[in-house]
Amino acid sequence: MRIAAELNQEEFGRRINYSSSTVSAIETGARPLDRMFLRRADDILGTDGLLASLLKMADRDREPSWFRPWLEAERSASQLRYFNPTLVPGLLQTANYARAVLRFDPTRPEEEVERQVAARLERQEILGRDQPPLVVAVIDESALRRRDAIMAEQLAHLLRLAELPHLQLHVIPADAGMYVGLSGPLALARSAEGGWVGHLENQLAALVVDAEDGIATLLARWEGVRGVALPHALSIALVKEVQSQHGPR
């Protein structure tokens, strides 16, 4: 496309604010593609977002096969429900928080960490759609009280998201005691046609659930965790209280 536009690497690089050596390295595969490069290339070449969208498709193809059905369900859902007793759900994470979570695996290369961070942030684009899904997230208070340098930023991000009219945030207070959700995180996606898909994670992989009996169990578990969580307004107040203990960002 650059050649068809009659641009050499130096002129093309000048127009997109990259060096000609960087353009050469990307075109020969010596340097990985990045979204900013492709967005600028689309602008200069008049390709209407084609290059950036191709990178998104490539990233999706690189996702584990067991995760792709959930990604499709999440992207097309009319309702989404997330619960996690230990972490902020992925759809609500900042880049720094996601990066820290992905680094739990010490064998994961840094380049792969950054690719997965970008993919996680891309999933969050559904929150800004013209017709976004209704998102209900339930988080255990303990996940918010982790004393970590990135938590002040993450808590501020949660409060901004909670202002969206299509996002409901609920916190399970520490004094709730034992409850059914402590056995592990879960997520549920409801399609426009009314069908449900569930998603469960463990230390090794994840499981997508669509069988009727499995969905019935997950919906019952969801009602259990939702039932012990605080209402939205009280949850926001609790998040603000926790945020104040972290000090300024």
PDB file of C-alpha atoms in Angstrom, residues 88 92-100 117 121 124 143-144 146-162 239 242-249:
ATOM      1  CA  VAL A  88     -10.895  -6.726  39.569  1.00  0.00           C
ATOM      2  CA  LEU A  92     -12.696  -3.147  34.331  1.00  0.00           C
ATOM      3  CA  GLN A  93      -8.905  -3.267  34.670  1.00  0.00           C
ATOM      4  CA  THR A  94      -6.465  -0.472  33.920  1.00  0.00           C
ATOM      5  CA  ALA A  95      -3.442  -1.238  31.741  1.00  0.00           C
ATOM      6  CA  ASN A  96      -1.121  -1.226  34.764  1.00  0.00           C
ATOM      7  CA  TYR A  97      -3.378  -3.530  36.767  1.00  0.00           C
ATOM      8  CA  ALA A  98      -3.752  -5.930  33.819  1.00  0.00           C
ATOM      9  CA  ARG A  99       0.010  -5.872  33.303  1.00  0.00           C
ATOM     10  CA  ALA A 100       0.613  -6.813  36.940  1.00  0.00           C
ATOM     11  CA  VAL A 117      -2.611  -6.062  27.876  1.00  0.00           C
ATOM     12  CA  LEU A 121      -7.973  -3.066  26.732  1.00  0.00           C
ATOM     13  CA  GLN A 124     -13.166  -2.818  26.935  1.00  0.00           C
ATOM     14  CA  ALA A 143      -9.736  -7.343  46.056  1.00  0.00           C
ATOM     15  CA  LEU A 144      -9.967  -3.571  46.519  1.00  0.00           C
ATOM     16  CA  ARG A 146      -4.661  -4.857  48.330  1.00  0.00           C
ATOM     17  CA  ARG A 147      -1.866  -2.480  49.263  1.00  0.00           C
ATOM     18  CA  ASP A 148      -0.221  -2.007  45.912  1.00  0.00           C
ATOM     19  CA  ALA A 149       1.081   1.054  44.083  1.00  0.00           C
ATOM     20  CA  ILE A 150      -1.280   0.481  41.162  1.00  0.00           C
ATOM     21  CA  MET A 151      -4.460   0.276  43.254  1.00  0.00           C
ATOM     22  CA  ALA A 152      -5.061   4.030  43.602  1.00  0.00           C
ATOM     23  CA  GLU A 153      -5.214   4.312  39.808  1.00  0.00           C
ATOM     24  CA  GLN A 154      -7.404   1.208  39.552  1.00  0.00           C
ATOM     25  CA  LEU A 155      -9.874   2.444  42.162  1.00  0.00           C
ATOM     26  CA  ALA A 156     -10.180   5.810  40.420  1.00  0.00           C
ATOM     27  CA  HIS A 157     -10.838   3.958  37.165  1.00  0.00           C
ATOM     28  CA  LEU A 158     -13.578   1.874  38.797  1.00  0.00           C
ATOM     29  CA  LEU A 159     -15.280   5.015  40.076  1.00  0.00           C
ATOM     30  CA  ARG A 160     -15.203   6.565  36.595  1.00  0.00           C
ATOM     31  CA  LEU A 161     -16.699   3.430  35.066  1.00  0.00           C
ATOM     32  CA  ALA A 162     -19.382   3.309  37.756  1.00  0.00           C
ATOM     33  CA  VAL A 239     -14.783   2.150  46.986  1.00  0.00           C
ATOM     34  CA  VAL A 242     -10.855   2.449  50.270  1.00  0.00           C
ATOM     35  CA  GLN A 243      -9.491   4.929  47.735  1.00  0.00           C
ATOM     36  CA  SER A 244      -8.984   7.565  50.436  1.00  0.00           C
ATOM     37  CA  GLN A 245      -6.735   5.149  52.318  1.00  0.00           C
ATOM     38  CA  HIS A 246      -4.432   4.833  49.321  1.00  0.00           C
ATOM     39  CA  GLY A 247      -3.706   8.566  49.281  1.00  0.00           C
ATOM     40  CA  PRO A 248      -3.474  10.747  46.125  1.00  0.00           C
ATOM     41  CA  ARG A 249      -2.765   9.100  42.784  1.00  0.00           C
TER      42      ARG A 249
END
